[in-house]
Amino acid sequence: MAGLADGWATSELHRGFGQLWINLATLATDAVLTIDFATGNPDATANPNGLSAGYTNEGWEFTTSPTFDEIRVDEEEDPVSDFITANETSISGQMRQILNLARLEKFLPGSVYTAPTGTPTQITKLTGGGLATFSYYTAALIWPDPNDADVFWAVTLYRCLNRGGLTFGVGRTKDSAATVTLTGRAVSGRTAGDRVYAIVRYEDLS
């Protein structure tokens, strides 16, 4: 008889920043996001309208949290099983680059971006209020493997929106940072167990 092998592996530790990409194209059924290995960014041809969220205060945080109902029976004192009733999945953080209205629109469901227009005063604006319709999009948090230059990692939310609102400060001694929370929603056409998010390891074997 022998014991199990130790699990210590420094190659599986991670520290380093990733980049959040929003407004990516809807993926084909059961497909994964395509990335460019030269940059580690989403493929530009497949995602012509994609945007980077840019700089952050302390990076991004991915969370997935299932909610369980306990199954109890009269014949046992303790629960005998569990049933998943919901699964809240999100990517959250504080983005610093707030002086881009086209980007902010993607974090404000129900808002409307108006491109620069007018002369001699040119106006660019982002407005909100009275609009109940909005669009979902695909988002991905991508980071390089610190131990292998041919490997990238990504967390993809197939269909999401910012349900956390938008708050940022403006002041002489305060760094402007907008807190956002992208919440994933199920894509019913995908295979069960792969409808909300994917954590993917990409390796370039060329």
JSON list of C-alpha atoms in Angstrom, two decimals:
[
{"chain": "A", "resi": 1, "resn": "MET", "atom": "CA", "xyz": [0.00, 0.00, 0.00]},
{"chain": "A", "resi": 2, "resn": "ALA", "atom": "CA", "xyz": [1.24, 3.51, -0.85]},
{"chain": "A", "resi": 3, "resn": "GLY", "atom": "CA", "xyz": [0.07, 7.00, 0.01]},
{"chain": "A", "resi": 4, "resn": "LEU", "atom": "CA", "xyz": [-1.21, 9.48, -2.51]},
{"chain": "A", "resi": 5, "resn": "ALA", "atom": "CA", "xyz": [1.34, 11.80, -4.11]},
{"chain": "A", "resi": 6, "resn": "ASP", "atom": "CA", "xyz": [1.83, 15.26, -2.58]},
{"chain": "A", "resi": 7, "resn": "GLY", "atom": "CA", "xyz": [-0.09, 18.06, -4.27]},
{"chain": "A", "resi": 8, "resn": "TRP", "atom": "CA", "xyz": [2.42, 20.91, -3.91]},
{"chain": "A", "resi": 9, "resn": "ALA", "atom": "CA", "xyz": [2.97, 22.50, -7.33]},
{"chain": "A", "resi": 10, "resn": "THR", "atom": "CA", "xyz": [4.29, 26.04, -7.63]},
{"chain": "A", "resi": 11, "resn": "SER", "atom": "CA", "xyz": [3.53, 25.90, -11.37]},
{"chain": "A", "resi": 12, "resn": "GLU", "atom": "CA", "xyz": [-0.17, 25.97, -10.45]},
{"chain": "A", "resi": 13, "resn": "LEU", "atom": "CA", "xyz": [0.08, 29.20, -8.45]},
{"chain": "A", "resi": 14, "resn": "HIS", "atom": "CA", "xyz": [-0.91, 32.46, -10.08]},
{"chain": "A", "resi": 15, "resn": "ARG", "atom": "CA", "xyz": [-0.22, 36.10, -9.43]},
{"chain": "A", "resi": 16, "resn": "GLY", "atom": "CA", "xyz": [-0.56, 38.69, -12.14]},
{"chain": "A", "resi": 17, "resn": "PHE", "atom": "CA", "xyz": [-3.10, 40.91, -13.85]},
{"chain": "A", "resi": 18, "resn": "GLY", "atom": "CA", "xyz": [-5.64, 39.98, -16.48]},
{"chain": "A", "resi": 19, "resn": "GLN", "atom": "CA", "xyz": [-7.62, 42.07, -18.93]},
{"chain": "A", "resi": 20, "resn": "LEU", "atom": "CA", "xyz": [-11.40, 42.17, -19.06]},
{"chain": "A", "resi": 21, "resn": "TRP", "atom": "CA", "xyz": [-12.99, 42.26, -22.51]},
{"chain": "A", "resi": 22, "resn": "ILE", "atom": "CA", "xyz": [-16.63, 43.25, -22.99]},
{"chain": "A", "resi": 23, "resn": "ASN", "atom": "CA", "xyz": [-19.13, 43.50, -25.84]},
{"chain": "A", "resi": 24, "resn": "LEU", "atom": "CA", "xyz": [-17.70, 40.40, -27.48]},
{"chain": "A", "resi": 25, "resn": "ALA", "atom": "CA", "xyz": [-19.66, 38.57, -30.16]},
{"chain": "A", "resi": 26, "resn": "THR", "atom": "CA", "xyz": [-22.12, 35.83, -29.23]},
{"chain": "A", "resi": 27, "resn": "LEU", "atom": "CA", "xyz": [-20.41, 32.47, -29.46]},
{"chain": "A", "resi": 28, "resn": "ALA", "atom": "CA", "xyz": [-21.71, 29.66, -31.63]},
{"chain": "A", "resi": 29, "resn": "THR", "atom": "CA", "xyz": [-23.45, 26.84, -29.77]},
{"chain": "A", "resi": 30, "resn": "ASP", "atom": "CA", "xyz": [-20.97, 25.07, -27.46]},
{"chain": "A", "resi": 31, "resn": "ALA", "atom": "CA", "xyz": [-18.03, 27.05, -28.92]},
{"chain": "A", "resi": 32, "resn": "VAL", "atom": "CA", "xyz": [-15.26, 28.69, -26.88]},
{"chain": "A", "resi": 33, "resn": "LEU", "atom": "CA", "xyz": [-13.82, 32.16, -27.37]},
{"chain": "A", "resi": 34, "resn": "THR", "atom": "CA", "xyz": [-11.03, 32.41, -29.96]},
{"chain": "A", "resi": 35, "resn": "ILE", "atom": "CA", "xyz": [-7.92, 34.30, -28.86]},
{"chain": "A", "resi": 36, "resn": "ASP", "atom": "CA", "xyz": [-4.85, 35.63, -30.66]},
{"chain": "A", "resi": 37, "resn": "PHE", "atom": "CA", "xyz": [-1.76, 34.03, -29.14]},
{"chain": "A", "resi": 38, "resn": "ALA", "atom": "CA", "xyz": [0.49, 36.90, -30.25]},
{"chain": "A", "resi": 39, "resn": "THR", "atom": "CA", "xyz": [-1.35, 39.34, -27.97]},
{"chain": "A", "resi": 40, "resn": "GLY", "atom": "CA", "xyz": [-3.46, 37.15, -25.69]},
{"chain": "A", "resi": 41, "resn": "ASN", "atom": "CA", "xyz": [-6.49, 39.20, -26.74]},
{"chain": "A", "resi": 42, "resn": "PRO", "atom": "CA", "xyz": [-9.77, 38.05, -28.31]},
{"chain": "A", "resi": 43, "resn": "ASP", "atom": "CA", "xyz": [-9.63, 37.55, -32.05]},
{"chain": "A", "resi": 44, "resn": "ALA", "atom": "CA", "xyz": [-10.40, 40.89, -33.71]},
{"chain": "A", "resi": 45, "resn": "THR", "atom": "CA", "xyz": [-12.07, 39.41, -36.79]},
{"chain": "A", "resi": 46, "resn": "ALA", "atom": "CA", "xyz": [-14.55, 37.42, -34.71]},
{"chain": "A", "resi": 47, "resn": "ASN", "atom": "CA", "xyz": [-15.08, 40.30, -32.25]},
{"chain": "A", "resi": 48, "resn": "PRO", "atom": "CA", "xyz": [-15.00, 43.57, -34.20]},
{"chain": "A", "resi": 49, "resn": "ASN", "atom": "CA", "xyz": [-16.95, 45.47, -31.51]},
{"chain": "A", "resi": 50, "resn": "GLY", "atom": "CA", "xyz": [-15.08, 44.12, -28.49]},
{"chain": "A", "resi": 51, "resn": "LEU", "atom": "CA", "xyz": [-13.73, 46.58, -25.93]},
{"chain": "A", "resi": 52, "resn": "SER", "atom": "CA", "xyz": [-11.16, 46.32, -23.17]},
{"chain": "A", "resi": 53, "resn": "ALA", "atom": "CA", "xyz": [-12.26, 47.60, -19.76]},
{"chain": "A", "resi": 54, "resn": "GLY", "atom": "CA", "xyz": [-8.73, 48.95, -19.31]},
{"chain": "A", "resi": 55, "resn": "TYR", "atom": "CA", "xyz": [-6.98, 49.76, -16.04]},
{"chain": "A", "resi": 56, "resn": "THR", "atom": "CA", "xyz": [-8.41, 48.76, -12.65]},
{"chain": "A", "resi": 57, "resn": "ASN", "atom": "CA", "xyz": [-7.86, 49.50, -8.98]},
{"chain": "A", "resi": 58, "resn": "GLU", "atom": "CA", "xyz": [-7.12, 45.97, -7.82]},
{"chain": "A", "resi": 59, "resn": "GLY", "atom": "CA", "xyz": [-7.82, 43.73, -10.80]},
{"chain": "A", "resi": 60, "resn": "TRP", "atom": "CA", "xyz": [-10.89, 41.62, -11.44]},
{"chain": "A", "resi": 61, "resn": "GLU", "atom": "CA", "xyz": [-12.58, 38.91, -9.39]},
{"chain": "A", "resi": 62, "resn": "PHE", "atom": "CA", "xyz": [-14.52, 35.94, -10.72]},
{"chain": "A", "resi": 63, "resn": "THR", "atom": "CA", "xyz": [-17.20, 34.43, -8.49]},
{"chain": "A", "resi": 64, "resn": "THR", "atom": "CA", "xyz": [-19.58, 31.55, -8.98]},
{"chain": "A", "resi": 65, "resn": "SER", "atom": "CA", "xyz": [-21.85, 30.69, -6.08]},
{"chain": "A", "resi": 66, "resn": "PRO", "atom": "CA", "xyz": [-24.55, 28.00, -6.23]},
{"chain": "A", "resi": 67, "resn": "THR", "atom": "CA", "xyz": [-27.59, 28.15, -3.97]},
{"chain": "A", "resi": 68, "resn": "PHE", "atom": "CA", "xyz": [-28.73, 24.85, -2.50]},
{"chain": "A", "resi": 69, "resn": "ASP", "atom": "CA", "xyz": [-31.99, 23.59, -1.06]},
{"chain": "A", "resi": 70, "resn": "GLU", "atom": "CA", "xyz": [-31.54, 20.82, 1.47]},
{"chain": "A", "resi": 71, "resn": "ILE", "atom": "CA", "xyz": [-33.57, 17.66, 0.93]},
{"chain": "A", "resi": 72, "resn": "ARG", "atom": "CA", "xyz": [-34.86, 16.26, 4.19]},
{"chain": "A", "resi": 73, "resn": "VAL", "atom": "CA", "xyz": [-36.86, 13.14, 5.00]},
{"chain": "A", "resi": 74, "resn": "ASP", "atom": "CA", "xyz": [-38.75, 12.29, 8.14]},
{"chain": "A", "resi": 75, "resn": "GLU", "atom": "CA", "xyz": [-36.70, 9.16, 8.73]},
{"chain": "A", "resi": 76, "resn": "GLU", "atom": "CA", "xyz": [-33.38, 11.02, 9.09]},
{"chain": "A", "resi": 77, "resn": "GLU", "atom": "CA", "xyz": [-32.34, 13.85, 11.43]},
{"chain": "A", "resi": 78, "resn": "ASP", "atom": "CA", "xyz": [-29.91, 15.36, 8.92]},
{"chain": "A", "resi": 79, "resn": "PRO", "atom": "CA", "xyz": [-30.39, 16.33, 5.27]},
{"chain": "A", "resi": 80, "resn": "VAL", "atom": "CA", "xyz": [-29.91, 13.41, 2.91]},
{"chain": "A", "resi": 81, "resn": "SER", "atom": "CA", "xyz": [-29.17, 15.35, -0.27]},
{"chain": "A", "resi": 82, "resn": "ASP", "atom": "CA", "xyz": [-29.10, 18.78, -1.94]},
{"chain": "A", "resi": 83, "resn": "PHE", "atom": "CA", "xyz": [-30.72, 20.44, -4.93]},
{"chain": "A", "resi": 84, "resn": "ILE", "atom": "CA", "xyz": [-29.20, 23.41, -6.80]},
{"chain": "A", "resi": 85, "resn": "THR", "atom": "CA", "xyz": [-31.84, 26.12, -7.20]},
{"chain": "A", "resi": 86, "resn": "ALA", "atom": "CA", "xyz": [-29.66, 28.92, -8.60]},
{"chain": "A", "resi": 87, "resn": "ASN", "atom": "CA", "xyz": [-26.09, 29.73, -9.52]},
{"chain": "A", "resi": 88, "resn": "GLU", "atom": "CA", "xyz": [-24.94, 33.34, -9.35]},
{"chain": "A", "resi": 89, "resn": "THR", "atom": "CA", "xyz": [-21.85, 33.93, -11.51]},
{"chain": "A", "resi": 90, "resn": "SER", "atom": "CA", "xyz": [-20.06, 37.25, -11.93]},
{"chain": "A", "resi": 91, "resn": "ILE", "atom": "CA", "xyz": [-16.89, 39.17, -12.74]},
{"chain": "A", "resi": 92, "resn": "SER", "atom": "CA", "xyz": [-16.46, 42.29, -10.65]},
{"chain": "A", "resi": 93, "resn": "GLY", "atom": "CA", "xyz": [-13.93, 45.04, -10.07]},
{"chain": "A", "resi": 94, "resn": "GLN", "atom": "CA", "xyz": [-13.23, 48.76, -10.17]},
{"chain": "A", "resi": 95, "resn": "MET", "atom": "CA", "xyz": [-12.32, 50.13, -13.57]},
{"chain": "A", "resi": 96, "resn": "ARG", "atom": "CA", "xyz": [-10.27, 53.32, -13.66]},
{"chain": "A", "resi": 97, "resn": "GLN", "atom": "CA", "xyz": [-10.72, 54.53, -17.24]},
{"chain": "A", "resi": 98, "resn": "ILE", "atom": "CA", "xyz": [-14.05, 56.32, -16.82]},
{"chain": "A", "resi": 99, "resn": "LEU", "atom": "CA", "xyz": [-13.45, 59.05, -19.41]},
{"chain": "A", "resi": 100, "resn": "ASN", "atom": "CA", "xyz": [-14.72, 56.94, -22.30]},
{"chain": "A", "resi": 101, "resn": "LEU", "atom": "CA", "xyz": [-18.47, 57.23, -22.78]},
{"chain": "A", "resi": 102, "resn": "ALA", "atom": "CA", "xyz": [-18.69, 54.52, -25.43]},
{"chain": "A", "resi": 103, "resn": "ARG", "atom": "CA", "xyz": [-17.18, 52.07, -22.94]},
{"chain": "A", "resi": 104, "resn": "LEU", "atom": "CA", "xyz": [-19.34, 53.27, -20.04]},
{"chain": "A", "resi": 105, "resn": "GLU", "atom": "CA", "xyz": [-22.48, 52.63, -22.10]},
{"chain": "A", "resi": 106, "resn": "LYS", "atom": "CA", "xyz": [-21.70, 48.91, -22.10]},
{"chain": "A", "resi": 107, "resn": "PHE", "atom": "CA", "xyz": [-21.74, 48.95, -18.30]},
{"chain": "A", "resi": 108, "resn": "LEU", "atom": "CA", "xyz": [-25.03, 50.84, -18.07]},
{"chain": "A", "resi": 109, "resn": "PRO", "atom": "CA", "xyz": [-28.01, 48.81, -19.32]},
{"chain": "A", "resi": 110, "resn": "GLY", "atom": "CA", "xyz": [-30.73, 51.13, -20.60]},
{"chain": "A", "resi": 111, "resn": "SER", "atom": "CA", "xyz": [-28.34, 53.97, -21.44]},
{"chain": "A", "resi": 112, "resn": "VAL", "atom": "CA", "xyz": [-27.79, 55.60, -24.85]},
{"chain": "A", "resi": 113, "resn": "TYR", "atom": "CA", "xyz": [-24.45, 56.74, -26.26]},
{"chain": "A", "resi": 114, "resn": "THR", "atom": "CA", "xyz": [-24.40, 59.59, -28.79]},
{"chain": "A", "resi": 115, "resn": "ALA", "atom": "CA", "xyz": [-21.24, 59.92, -30.88]},
{"chain": "A", "resi": 116, "resn": "PRO", "atom": "CA", "xyz": [-19.45, 63.28, -31.18]},
{"chain": "A", "resi": 117, "resn": "THR", "atom": "CA", "xyz": [-21.49, 65.82, -33.13]},
{"chain": "A", "resi": 118, "resn": "GLY", "atom": "CA", "xyz": [-21.88, 69.57, -33.54]},
{"chain": "A", "resi": 119, "resn": "THR", "atom": "CA", "xyz": [-19.75, 72.61, -34.23]},
{"chain": "A", "resi": 120, "resn": "PRO", "atom": "CA", "xyz": [-18.16, 74.84, -32.97]},
{"chain": "A", "resi": 121, "resn": "THR", "atom": "CA", "xyz": [-18.95, 72.94, -29.76]},
{"chain": "A", "resi": 122, "resn": "GLN", "atom": "CA", "xyz": [-18.70, 69.21, -30.21]},
{"chain": "A", "resi": 123, "resn": "ILE", "atom": "CA", "xyz": [-20.91, 67.15, -27.90]},
{"chain": "A", "resi": 124, "resn": "THR", "atom": "CA", "xyz": [-20.48, 63.50, -26.94]},
{"chain": "A", "resi": 125, "resn": "LYS", "atom": "CA", "xyz": [-23.00, 62.20, -24.44]},
{"chain": "A", "resi": 126, "resn": "LEU", "atom": "CA", "xyz": [-24.28, 59.23, -22.50]},
{"chain": "A", "resi": 127, "resn": "THR", "atom": "CA", "xyz": [-27.88, 59.47, -21.34]},
{"chain": "A", "resi": 128, "resn": "GLY", "atom": "CA", "xyz": [-30.22, 57.31, -19.32]},
{"chain": "A", "resi": 129, "resn": "GLY", "atom": "CA", "xyz": [-33.74, 57.13, -17.95]},
{"chain": "A", "resi": 130, "resn": "GLY", "atom": "CA", "xyz": [-37.02, 55.92, -19.43]},
{"chain": "A", "resi": 131, "resn": "LEU", "atom": "CA", "xyz": [-35.56, 53.10, -21.52]},
{"chain": "A", "resi": 132, "resn": "ALA", "atom": "CA", "xyz": [-36.35, 49.57, -20.34]},
{"chain": "A", "resi": 133, "resn": "THR", "atom": "CA", "xyz": [-34.65, 47.65, -23.14]},
{"chain": "A", "resi": 134, "resn": "PHE", "atom": "CA", "xyz": [-31.01, 46.59, -23.10]},
{"chain": "A", "resi": 135, "resn": "SER", "atom": "CA", "xyz": [-28.64, 44.09, -24.66]},
{"chain": "A", "resi": 136, "resn": "TYR", "atom": "CA", "xyz": [-26.56, 41.27, -23.22]},
{"chain": "A", "resi": 137, "resn": "TYR", "atom": "CA", "xyz": [-23.06, 40.50, -24.48]},
{"chain": "A", "resi": 138, "resn": "THR", "atom": "CA", "xyz": [-20.22, 38.04, -24.04]},
{"chain": "A", "resi": 139, "resn": "ALA", "atom": "CA", "xyz": [-17.36, 39.03, -21.73]},
{"chain": "A", "resi": 140, "resn": "ALA", "atom": "CA", "xyz": [-14.01, 37.42, -21.02]},
{"chain": "A", "resi": 141, "resn": "LEU", "atom": "CA", "xyz": [-11.28, 37.89, -18.42]},
{"chain": "A", "resi": 142, "resn": "ILE", "atom": "CA", "xyz": [-7.98, 36.78, -20.01]},
{"chain": "A", "resi": 143, "resn": "TRP", "atom": "CA", "xyz": [-4.55, 36.41, -18.42]},
{"chain": "A", "resi": 144, "resn": "PRO", "atom": "CA", "xyz": [-1.19, 34.86, -19.39]},
{"chain": "A", "resi": 145, "resn": "ASP", "atom": "CA", "xyz": [0.16, 31.80, -17.62]},
{"chain": "A", "resi": 146, "resn": "PRO", "atom": "CA", "xyz": [3.13, 33.05, -15.52]},
{"chain": "A", "resi": 147, "resn": "ASN", "atom": "CA", "xyz": [5.07, 29.84, -16.13]},
{"chain": "A", "resi": 148, "resn": "ASP", "atom": "CA", "xyz": [4.43, 29.16, -19.83]},
{"chain": "A", "resi": 149, "resn": "ALA", "atom": "CA", "xyz": [4.55, 31.77, -22.59]},
{"chain": "A", "resi": 150, "resn": "ASP", "atom": "CA", "xyz": [2.48, 29.51, -24.85]},
{"chain": "A", "resi": 151, "resn": "VAL", "atom": "CA", "xyz": [-0.46, 29.33, -22.44]},
{"chain": "A", "resi": 152, "resn": "PHE", "atom": "CA", "xyz": [-3.30, 31.74, -21.70]},
{"chain": "A", "resi": 153, "resn": "TRP", "atom": "CA", "xyz": [-6.27, 31.37, -19.38]},
{"chain": "A", "resi": 154, "resn": "ALA", "atom": "CA", "xyz": [-9.73, 32.88, -19.71]},
{"chain": "A", "resi": 155, "resn": "VAL", "atom": "CA", "xyz": [-13.00, 33.06, -17.84]},
{"chain": "A", "resi": 156, "resn": "THR", "atom": "CA", "xyz": [-15.83, 33.67, -20.29]},
{"chain": "A", "resi": 157, "resn": "LEU", "atom": "CA", "xyz": [-19.37, 34.72, -19.41]},
{"chain": "A", "resi": 158, "resn": "TYR", "atom": "CA", "xyz": [-21.42, 33.70, -22.44]},
{"chain": "A", "resi": 159, "resn": "ARG", "atom": "CA", "xyz": [-24.22, 36.19, -21.81]},
{"chain": "A", "resi": 160, "resn": "CYS", "atom": "CA", "xyz": [-24.00, 38.94, -19.21]},
{"chain": "A", "resi": 161, "resn": "LEU", "atom": "CA", "xyz": [-24.78, 42.49, -18.17]},
{"chain": "A", "resi": 162, "resn": "ASN", "atom": "CA", "xyz": [-23.67, 44.85, -15.44]},
{"chain": "A", "resi": 163, "resn": "ARG", "atom": "CA", "xyz": [-26.24, 44.51, -12.66]},
{"chain": "A", "resi": 164, "resn": "GLY", "atom": "CA", "xyz": [-24.11, 46.41, -10.15]},
{"chain": "A", "resi": 165, "resn": "GLY", "atom": "CA", "xyz": [-24.90, 49.89, -11.42]},
{"chain": "A", "resi": 166, "resn": "LEU", "atom": "CA", "xyz": [-22.13, 52.44, -11.73]},
{"chain": "A", "resi": 167, "resn": "THR", "atom": "CA", "xyz": [-20.57, 54.63, -9.05]},
{"chain": "A", "resi": 168, "resn": "PHE", "atom": "CA", "xyz": [-17.47, 56.78, -9.34]},
{"chain": "A", "resi": 169, "resn": "GLY", "atom": "CA", "xyz": [-16.07, 59.73, -7.45]},
{"chain": "A", "resi": 170, "resn": "VAL", "atom": "CA", "xyz": [-14.65, 62.98, -8.75]},
{"chain": "A", "resi": 171, "resn": "GLY", "atom": "CA", "xyz": [-12.34, 64.84, -6.40]},
{"chain": "A", "resi": 172, "resn": "ARG", "atom": "CA", "xyz": [-8.86, 66.31, -6.04]},
{"chain": "A", "resi": 173, "resn": "THR", "atom": "CA", "xyz": [-7.69, 63.64, -3.61]},
{"chain": "A", "resi": 174, "resn": "LYS", "atom": "CA", "xyz": [-9.84, 60.79, -4.88]},
{"chain": "A", "resi": 175, "resn": "ASP", "atom": "CA", "xyz": [-8.96, 58.42, -7.70]},
{"chain": "A", "resi": 176, "resn": "SER", "atom": "CA", "xyz": [-11.91, 58.00, -10.02]},
{"chain": "A", "resi": 177, "resn": "ALA", "atom": "CA", "xyz": [-12.87, 54.31, -10.20]},
{"chain": "A", "resi": 178, "resn": "ALA", "atom": "CA", "xyz": [-16.19, 52.82, -11.28]},
{"chain": "A", "resi": 179, "resn": "THR", "atom": "CA", "xyz": [-17.33, 49.67, -9.49]},
{"chain": "A", "resi": 180, "resn": "VAL", "atom": "CA", "xyz": [-18.97, 47.18, -11.83]},
{"chain": "A", "resi": 181, "resn": "THR", "atom": "CA", "xyz": [-20.35, 43.64, -11.55]},
{"chain": "A", "resi": 182, "resn": "LEU", "atom": "CA", "xyz": [-20.97, 41.65, -14.71]},
{"chain": "A", "resi": 183, "resn": "THR", "atom": "CA", "xyz": [-23.51, 38.93, -13.94]},
{"chain": "A", "resi": 184, "resn": "GLY", "atom": "CA", "xyz": [-23.80, 35.86, -16.15]},
{"chain": "A", "resi": 185, "resn": "ARG", "atom": "CA", "xyz": [-27.08, 34.59, -17.57]},
{"chain": "A", "resi": 186, "resn": "ALA", "atom": "CA", "xyz": [-27.80, 31.17, -19.04]},
{"chain": "A", "resi": 187, "resn": "VAL", "atom": "CA", "xyz": [-27.75, 30.50, -22.77]},
{"chain": "A", "resi": 188, "resn": "SER", "atom": "CA", "xyz": [-30.42, 27.84, -23.14]},
{"chain": "A", "resi": 189, "resn": "GLY", "atom": "CA", "xyz": [-29.16, 26.60, -26.50]},
{"chain": "A", "resi": 190, "resn": "ARG", "atom": "CA", "xyz": [-25.86, 25.41, -25.04]},
{"chain": "A", "resi": 191, "resn": "THR", "atom": "CA", "xyz": [-25.32, 21.98, -23.52]},
{"chain": "A", "resi": 192, "resn": "ALA", "atom": "CA", "xyz": [-26.46, 21.60, -19.91]},
{"chain": "A", "resi": 193, "resn": "GLY", "atom": "CA", "xyz": [-23.50, 22.25, -17.63]},
{"chain": "A", "resi": 194, "resn": "ASP", "atom": "CA", "xyz": [-22.03, 24.75, -20.12]},
{"chain": "A", "resi": 195, "resn": "ARG", "atom": "CA", "xyz": [-24.62, 27.49, -20.30]},
{"chain": "A", "resi": 196, "resn": "VAL", "atom": "CA", "xyz": [-23.27, 30.35, -18.19]},
{"chain": "A", "resi": 197, "resn": "TYR", "atom": "CA", "xyz": [-19.47, 30.39, -18.02]},
{"chain": "A", "resi": 198, "resn": "ALA", "atom": "CA", "xyz": [-16.28, 28.59, -18.98]},
{"chain": "A", "resi": 199, "resn": "ILE", "atom": "CA", "xyz": [-12.79, 28.58, -17.44]},
{"chain": "A", "resi": 200, "resn": "VAL", "atom": "CA", "xyz": [-10.48, 27.69, -20.32]},
{"chain": "A", "resi": 201, "resn": "ARG", "atom": "CA", "xyz": [-6.77, 26.93, -20.64]},
{"chain": "A", "resi": 202, "resn": "TYR", "atom": "CA", "xyz": [-5.43, 27.80, -24.11]},
{"chain": "A", "resi": 203, "resn": "GLU", "atom": "CA", "xyz": [-2.11, 26.37, -25.26]},
{"chain": "A", "resi": 204, "resn": "ASP", "atom": "CA", "xyz": [-0.38, 27.20, -28.53]},
{"chain": "A", "resi": 205, "resn": "LEU", "atom": "CA", "xyz": [1.01, 23.94, -29.96]},
{"chain": "A", "resi": 206, "resn": "SER", "atom": "CA", "xyz": [2.12, 25.41, -33.31]}
]
